[in-house]
Short mmCIF file of C-alpha atoms in Angstrom, two decimals:
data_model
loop_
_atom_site.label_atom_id
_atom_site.label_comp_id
_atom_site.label_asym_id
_atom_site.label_seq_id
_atom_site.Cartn_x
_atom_site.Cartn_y
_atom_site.Cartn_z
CA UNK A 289 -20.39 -11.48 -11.75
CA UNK A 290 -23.76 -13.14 -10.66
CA UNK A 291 -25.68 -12.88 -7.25
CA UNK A 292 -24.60 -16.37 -4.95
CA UNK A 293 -27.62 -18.14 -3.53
CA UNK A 294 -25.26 -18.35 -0.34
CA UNK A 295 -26.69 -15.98 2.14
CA UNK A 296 -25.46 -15.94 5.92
CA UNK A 297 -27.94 -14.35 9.03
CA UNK A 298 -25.65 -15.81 11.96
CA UNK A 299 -22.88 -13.62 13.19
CA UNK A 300 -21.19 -16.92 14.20
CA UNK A 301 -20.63 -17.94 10.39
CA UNK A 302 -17.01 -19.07 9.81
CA UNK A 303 -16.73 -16.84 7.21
CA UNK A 304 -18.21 -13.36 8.93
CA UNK A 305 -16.03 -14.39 12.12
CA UNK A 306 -12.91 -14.90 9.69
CA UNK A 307 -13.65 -10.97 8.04
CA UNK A 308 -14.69 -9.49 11.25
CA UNK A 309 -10.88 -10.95 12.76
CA UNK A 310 -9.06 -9.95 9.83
CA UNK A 311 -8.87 -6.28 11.37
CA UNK A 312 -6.42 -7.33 13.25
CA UNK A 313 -2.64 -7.60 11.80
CA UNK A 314 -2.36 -11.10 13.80
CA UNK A 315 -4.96 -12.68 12.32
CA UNK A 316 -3.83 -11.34 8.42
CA UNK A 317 -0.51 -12.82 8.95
CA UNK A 318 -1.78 -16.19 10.36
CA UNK A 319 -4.31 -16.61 7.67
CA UNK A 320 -2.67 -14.93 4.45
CA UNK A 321 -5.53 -12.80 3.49
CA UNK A 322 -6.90 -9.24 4.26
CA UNK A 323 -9.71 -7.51 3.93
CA UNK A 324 -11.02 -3.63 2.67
CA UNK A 325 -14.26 -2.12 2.41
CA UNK A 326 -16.07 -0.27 -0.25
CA UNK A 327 -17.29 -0.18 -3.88
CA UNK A 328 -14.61 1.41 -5.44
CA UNK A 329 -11.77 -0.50 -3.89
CA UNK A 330 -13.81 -3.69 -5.01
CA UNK A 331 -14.04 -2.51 -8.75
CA UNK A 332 -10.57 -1.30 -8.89
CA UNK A 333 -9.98 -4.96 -7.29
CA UNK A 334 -11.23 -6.71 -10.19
CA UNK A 335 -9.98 -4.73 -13.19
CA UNK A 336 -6.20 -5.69 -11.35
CA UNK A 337 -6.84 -9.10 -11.36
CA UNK A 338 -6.37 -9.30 -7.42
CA UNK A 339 -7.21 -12.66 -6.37
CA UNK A 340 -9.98 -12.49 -4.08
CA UNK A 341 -10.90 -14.84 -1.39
CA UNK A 342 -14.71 -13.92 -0.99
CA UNK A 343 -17.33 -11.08 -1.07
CA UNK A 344 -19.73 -10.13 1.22
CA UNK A 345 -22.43 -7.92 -0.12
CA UNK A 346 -25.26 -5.93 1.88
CA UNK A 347 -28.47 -7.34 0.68
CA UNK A 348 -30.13 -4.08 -0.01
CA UNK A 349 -27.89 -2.95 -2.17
CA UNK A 350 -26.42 -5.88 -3.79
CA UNK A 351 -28.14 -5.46 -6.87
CA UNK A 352 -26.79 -2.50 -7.31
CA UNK A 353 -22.90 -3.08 -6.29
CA UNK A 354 -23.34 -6.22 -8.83
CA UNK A 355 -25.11 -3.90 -11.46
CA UNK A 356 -21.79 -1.66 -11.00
CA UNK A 357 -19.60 -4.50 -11.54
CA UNK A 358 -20.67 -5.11 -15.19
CA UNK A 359 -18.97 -8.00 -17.12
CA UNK A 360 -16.01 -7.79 -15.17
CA UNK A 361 -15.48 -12.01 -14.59
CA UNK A 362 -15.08 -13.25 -10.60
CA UNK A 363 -11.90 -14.44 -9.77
CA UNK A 364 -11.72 -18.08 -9.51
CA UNK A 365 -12.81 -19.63 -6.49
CA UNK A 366 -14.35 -16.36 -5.19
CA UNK A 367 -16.99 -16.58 -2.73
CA UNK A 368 -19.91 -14.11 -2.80
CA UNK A 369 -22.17 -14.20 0.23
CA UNK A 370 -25.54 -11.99 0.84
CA UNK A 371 -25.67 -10.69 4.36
CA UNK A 372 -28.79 -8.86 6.23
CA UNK A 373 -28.57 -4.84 6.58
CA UNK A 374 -27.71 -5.36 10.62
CA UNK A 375 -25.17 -8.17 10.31
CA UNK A 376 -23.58 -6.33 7.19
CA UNK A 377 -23.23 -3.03 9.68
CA UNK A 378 -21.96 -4.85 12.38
CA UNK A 379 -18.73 -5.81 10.48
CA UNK A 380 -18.11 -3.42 8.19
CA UNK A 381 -15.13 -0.86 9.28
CA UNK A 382 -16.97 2.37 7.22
CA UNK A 383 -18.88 4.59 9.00
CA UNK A 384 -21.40 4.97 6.27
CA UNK A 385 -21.13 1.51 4.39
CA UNK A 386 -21.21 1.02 0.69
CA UNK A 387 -22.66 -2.39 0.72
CA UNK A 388 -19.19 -4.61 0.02
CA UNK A 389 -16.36 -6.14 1.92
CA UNK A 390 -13.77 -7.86 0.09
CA UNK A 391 -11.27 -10.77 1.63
CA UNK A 392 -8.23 -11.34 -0.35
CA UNK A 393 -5.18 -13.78 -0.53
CA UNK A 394 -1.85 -11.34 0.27
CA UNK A 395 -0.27 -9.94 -2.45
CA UNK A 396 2.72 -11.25 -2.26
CA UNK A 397 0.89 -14.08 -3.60
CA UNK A 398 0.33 -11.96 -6.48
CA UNK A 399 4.12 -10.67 -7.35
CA UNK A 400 3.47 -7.35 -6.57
CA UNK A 401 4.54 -7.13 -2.46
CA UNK A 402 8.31 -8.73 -2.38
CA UNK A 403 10.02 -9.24 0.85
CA UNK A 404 13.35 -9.20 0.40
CA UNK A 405 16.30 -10.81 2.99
CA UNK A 406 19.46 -11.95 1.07
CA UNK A 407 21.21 -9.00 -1.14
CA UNK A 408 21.42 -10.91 -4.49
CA UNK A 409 17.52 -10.85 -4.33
CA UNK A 410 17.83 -6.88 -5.10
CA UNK A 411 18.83 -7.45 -8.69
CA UNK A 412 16.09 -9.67 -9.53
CA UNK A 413 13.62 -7.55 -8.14
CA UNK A 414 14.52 -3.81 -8.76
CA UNK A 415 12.92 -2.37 -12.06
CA UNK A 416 14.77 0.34 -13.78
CA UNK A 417 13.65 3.84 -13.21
CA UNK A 418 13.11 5.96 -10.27
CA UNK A 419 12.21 4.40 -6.64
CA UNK A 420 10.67 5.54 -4.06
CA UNK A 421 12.78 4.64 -0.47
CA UNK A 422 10.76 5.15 2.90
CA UNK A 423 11.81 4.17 6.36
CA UNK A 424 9.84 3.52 9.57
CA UNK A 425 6.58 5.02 8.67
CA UNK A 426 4.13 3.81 11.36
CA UNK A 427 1.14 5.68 10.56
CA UNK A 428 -0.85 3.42 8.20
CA UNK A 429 -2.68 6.51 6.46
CA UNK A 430 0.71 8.04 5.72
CA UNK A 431 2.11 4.81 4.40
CA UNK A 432 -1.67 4.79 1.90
CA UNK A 433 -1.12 8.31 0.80
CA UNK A 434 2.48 7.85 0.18
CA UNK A 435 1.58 4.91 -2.45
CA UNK A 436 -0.79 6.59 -4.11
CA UNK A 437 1.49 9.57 -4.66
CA UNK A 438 3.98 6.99 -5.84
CA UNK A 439 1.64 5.52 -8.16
CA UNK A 440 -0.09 8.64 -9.29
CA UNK A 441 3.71 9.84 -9.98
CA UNK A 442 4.98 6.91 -11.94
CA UNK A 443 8.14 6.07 -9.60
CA UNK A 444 8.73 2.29 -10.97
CA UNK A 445 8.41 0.56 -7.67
CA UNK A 446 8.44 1.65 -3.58
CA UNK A 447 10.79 0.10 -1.33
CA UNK A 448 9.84 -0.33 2.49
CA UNK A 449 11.98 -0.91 5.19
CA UNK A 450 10.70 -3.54 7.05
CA UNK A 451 9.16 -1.85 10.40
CA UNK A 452 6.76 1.04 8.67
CA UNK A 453 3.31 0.09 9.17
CA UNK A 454 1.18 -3.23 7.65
CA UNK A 455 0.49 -2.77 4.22
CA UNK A 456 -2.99 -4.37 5.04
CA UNK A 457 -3.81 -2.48 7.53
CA UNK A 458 -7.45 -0.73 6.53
CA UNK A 459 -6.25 2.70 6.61
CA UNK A 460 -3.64 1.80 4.57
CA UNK A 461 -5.73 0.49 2.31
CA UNK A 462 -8.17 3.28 2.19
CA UNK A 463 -5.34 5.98 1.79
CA UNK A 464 -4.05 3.97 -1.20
CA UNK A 465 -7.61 4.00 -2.78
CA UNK A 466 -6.62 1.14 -5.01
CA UNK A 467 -3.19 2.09 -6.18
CA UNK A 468 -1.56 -1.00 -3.65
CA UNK A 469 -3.30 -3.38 -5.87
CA UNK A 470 -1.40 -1.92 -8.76
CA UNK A 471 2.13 -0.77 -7.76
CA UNK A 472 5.29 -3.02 -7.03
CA UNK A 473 6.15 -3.08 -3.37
CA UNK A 474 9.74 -4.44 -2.05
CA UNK A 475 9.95 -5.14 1.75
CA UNK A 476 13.35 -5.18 3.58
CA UNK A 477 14.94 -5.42 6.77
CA UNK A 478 18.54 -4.32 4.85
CA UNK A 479 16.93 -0.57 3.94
CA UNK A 480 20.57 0.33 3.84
CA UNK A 481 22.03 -2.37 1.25
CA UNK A 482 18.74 -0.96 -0.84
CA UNK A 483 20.10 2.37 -1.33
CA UNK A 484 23.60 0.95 -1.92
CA UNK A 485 22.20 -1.28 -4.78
CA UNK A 486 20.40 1.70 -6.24
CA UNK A 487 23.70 3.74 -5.82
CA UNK A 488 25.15 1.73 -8.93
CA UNK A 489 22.65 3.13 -11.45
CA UNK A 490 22.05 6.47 -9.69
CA UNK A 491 21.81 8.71 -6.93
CA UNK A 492 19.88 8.43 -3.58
CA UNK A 493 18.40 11.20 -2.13
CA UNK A 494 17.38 11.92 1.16
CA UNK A 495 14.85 14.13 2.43
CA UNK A 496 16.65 15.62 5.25
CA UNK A 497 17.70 19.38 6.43
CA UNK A 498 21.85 19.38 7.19
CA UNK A 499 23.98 21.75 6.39
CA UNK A 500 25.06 19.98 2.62
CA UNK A 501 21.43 19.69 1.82
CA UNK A 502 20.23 21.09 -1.70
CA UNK A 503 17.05 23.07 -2.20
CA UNK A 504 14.42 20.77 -3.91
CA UNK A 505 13.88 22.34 -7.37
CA UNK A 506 17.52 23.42 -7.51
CA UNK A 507 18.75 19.88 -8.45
CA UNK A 508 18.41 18.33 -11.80
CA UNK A 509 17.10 14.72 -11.57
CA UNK A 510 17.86 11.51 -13.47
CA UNK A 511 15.57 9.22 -14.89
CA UNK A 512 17.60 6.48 -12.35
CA UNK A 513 17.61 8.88 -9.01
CA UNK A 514 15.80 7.85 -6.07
CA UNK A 515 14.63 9.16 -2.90
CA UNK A 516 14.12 8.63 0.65
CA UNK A 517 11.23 9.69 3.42
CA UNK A 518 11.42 8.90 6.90
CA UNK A 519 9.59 8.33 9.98
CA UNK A 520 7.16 11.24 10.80
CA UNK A 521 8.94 11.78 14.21
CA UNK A 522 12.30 11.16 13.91
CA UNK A 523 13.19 11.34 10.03
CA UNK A 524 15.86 9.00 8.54
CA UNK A 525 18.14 6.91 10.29
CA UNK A 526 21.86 7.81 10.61
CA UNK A 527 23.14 4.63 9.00
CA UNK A 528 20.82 5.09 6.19
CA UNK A 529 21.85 9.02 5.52
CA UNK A 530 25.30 8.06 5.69
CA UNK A 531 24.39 5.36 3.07
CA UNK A 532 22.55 8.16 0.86
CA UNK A 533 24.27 10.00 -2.19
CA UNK A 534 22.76 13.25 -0.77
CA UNK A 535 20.16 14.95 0.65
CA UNK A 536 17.80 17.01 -0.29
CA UNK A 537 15.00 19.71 1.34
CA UNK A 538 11.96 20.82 0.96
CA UNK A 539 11.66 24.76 0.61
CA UNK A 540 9.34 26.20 3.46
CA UNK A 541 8.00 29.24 4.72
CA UNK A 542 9.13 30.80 7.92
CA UNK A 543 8.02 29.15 11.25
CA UNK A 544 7.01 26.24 9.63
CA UNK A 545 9.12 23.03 10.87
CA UNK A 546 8.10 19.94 8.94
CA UNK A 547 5.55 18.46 6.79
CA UNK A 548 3.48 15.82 7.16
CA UNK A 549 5.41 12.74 5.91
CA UNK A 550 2.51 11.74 2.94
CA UNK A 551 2.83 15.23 2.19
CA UNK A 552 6.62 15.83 1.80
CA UNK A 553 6.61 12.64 -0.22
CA UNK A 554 3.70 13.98 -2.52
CA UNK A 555 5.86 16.98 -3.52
CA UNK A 556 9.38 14.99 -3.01
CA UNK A 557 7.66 12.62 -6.07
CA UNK A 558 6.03 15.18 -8.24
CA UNK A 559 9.87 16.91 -8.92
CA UNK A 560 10.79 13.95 -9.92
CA UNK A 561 7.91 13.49 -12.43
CA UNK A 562 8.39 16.39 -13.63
CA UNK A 563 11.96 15.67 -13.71
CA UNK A 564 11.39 13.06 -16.70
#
């Protein structure tokens, strides 16, 4: 990946007022792309293949983000831009910047977010093997950490209901430290009609304390089970426990309510790794 003569001073440029804007979720939507910050999302960017939009480097230390990059290609069409130290700082979203910002198409562009809204879509798109189910997560570092546990546990894809928070949201992003751009993603508004598809092949857990619930560690798992987290507050819906095979808890110490939702997922995913 070569150095661009294109190199931008003016804050007004269409493309630094496009990547400043795409903070916000409006603006993501409205102009299919996002945007994430840092060297190692960038790398991990380019060995998935995820078709960036443009790159805007930090020209004193572009030399050195393009001597990390190696012989890795750019994507087609890519644009890389050189921007001044101050105008660089002004945009980025770290607090200590690495020297890159990357703009990207969506990737649902790129088969691996599917949104999903009729029920005969749910057999094309579910891969066999265990899935991870999680409803109404708002926080967007949460939602991060919950894909990279899902990735870093092998779970064959993770299904969203269709009000947790934006996938491209930056924190997201930074939570999932690259693992978004490599794990299958299904969106729905029918959470519910989920589970009951993935009822046929196997059984649906949810993470829930009730008076049926099984001890995590206490249950053998298949190599078709899946499982369901909640909202941090408010845990899963009614309709979508009812729709569940079972449930399932987490073993705790006394005085100790809850977990942190990326957490109880974390530990909800590694016994069923360790399950297969």
């Amino acid at each position: 990946m070569e150095k661009t003569a294109e190199y931008i001073t003016s804050r007004q440029n269409p493309l630094v007022k496009l990547t400043a804007s795409l903070a916000e979720r409006k603006f993501r939507e409205r102009e299919g792309l996002f945007r994430f910050d840092g060297k190692k999302l960038f790398l991990e960017a380019l060995d998935a293949g995820v078709p960036l939009f443009a790159v805007l480097l930090k020209e004193s230390v572009a030399d050195a983000i393009l001597g990390a990059v190696g012989d890795r290609p750019a994507p087609a069409e890519c644009r890389t831009a050189l921007l001044p130290d101050a105008l660089f700082d002004r945009i980025s979203e770290e607090k200590a910047p690495e020297g890159v910002i990357c703009v990207a198409r969506r990737l649902d562009k790129f088969h691996k977010i599917i949104t999903i809204n009729k029920r005969p879509l749910f057999e094309e798109a579910f891969l066999p093997g265990q899935t991870l189910l999680v409803e109404s997560v708002r926080d967007p570092g949460n939602l991060g950490t919950i894909i990279r546990s899902a990735a870093a546990f092998g779970v064959s894809q993770v299904v969203l209901s269709a009000d947790c928070a934006d996938l491209y949201h930056p924190r997201t992003l930074r939570a999932a430290m690259g693992t978004l751009f490599h794990t299958r993603v299904l969106v729905t508004a029918e959470l519910t009609e989920a589970v009951e598809h993935l009822k046929k092949r196997g059984r649906v857990f949810a993470a829930a304390l009730d008076e049926s619930a099984a001890a995590l560690g206490r249950v053998t798992l298949g190599a078709e089970d899946s499982v369901i987290v909640g909202n941090e507050g408010h845990g899963i819906s009614e309709a979508t426990l009812r729709a569940a095979s079972a449930t399932l808890y987490i073993p705790m110490a006394p005085g100790v309510e809850s977990l942190n939702a990326g957490v109880a997922a974390s530990i909800l995913l590694w016994e069923f790794y360790r399950s297969r």
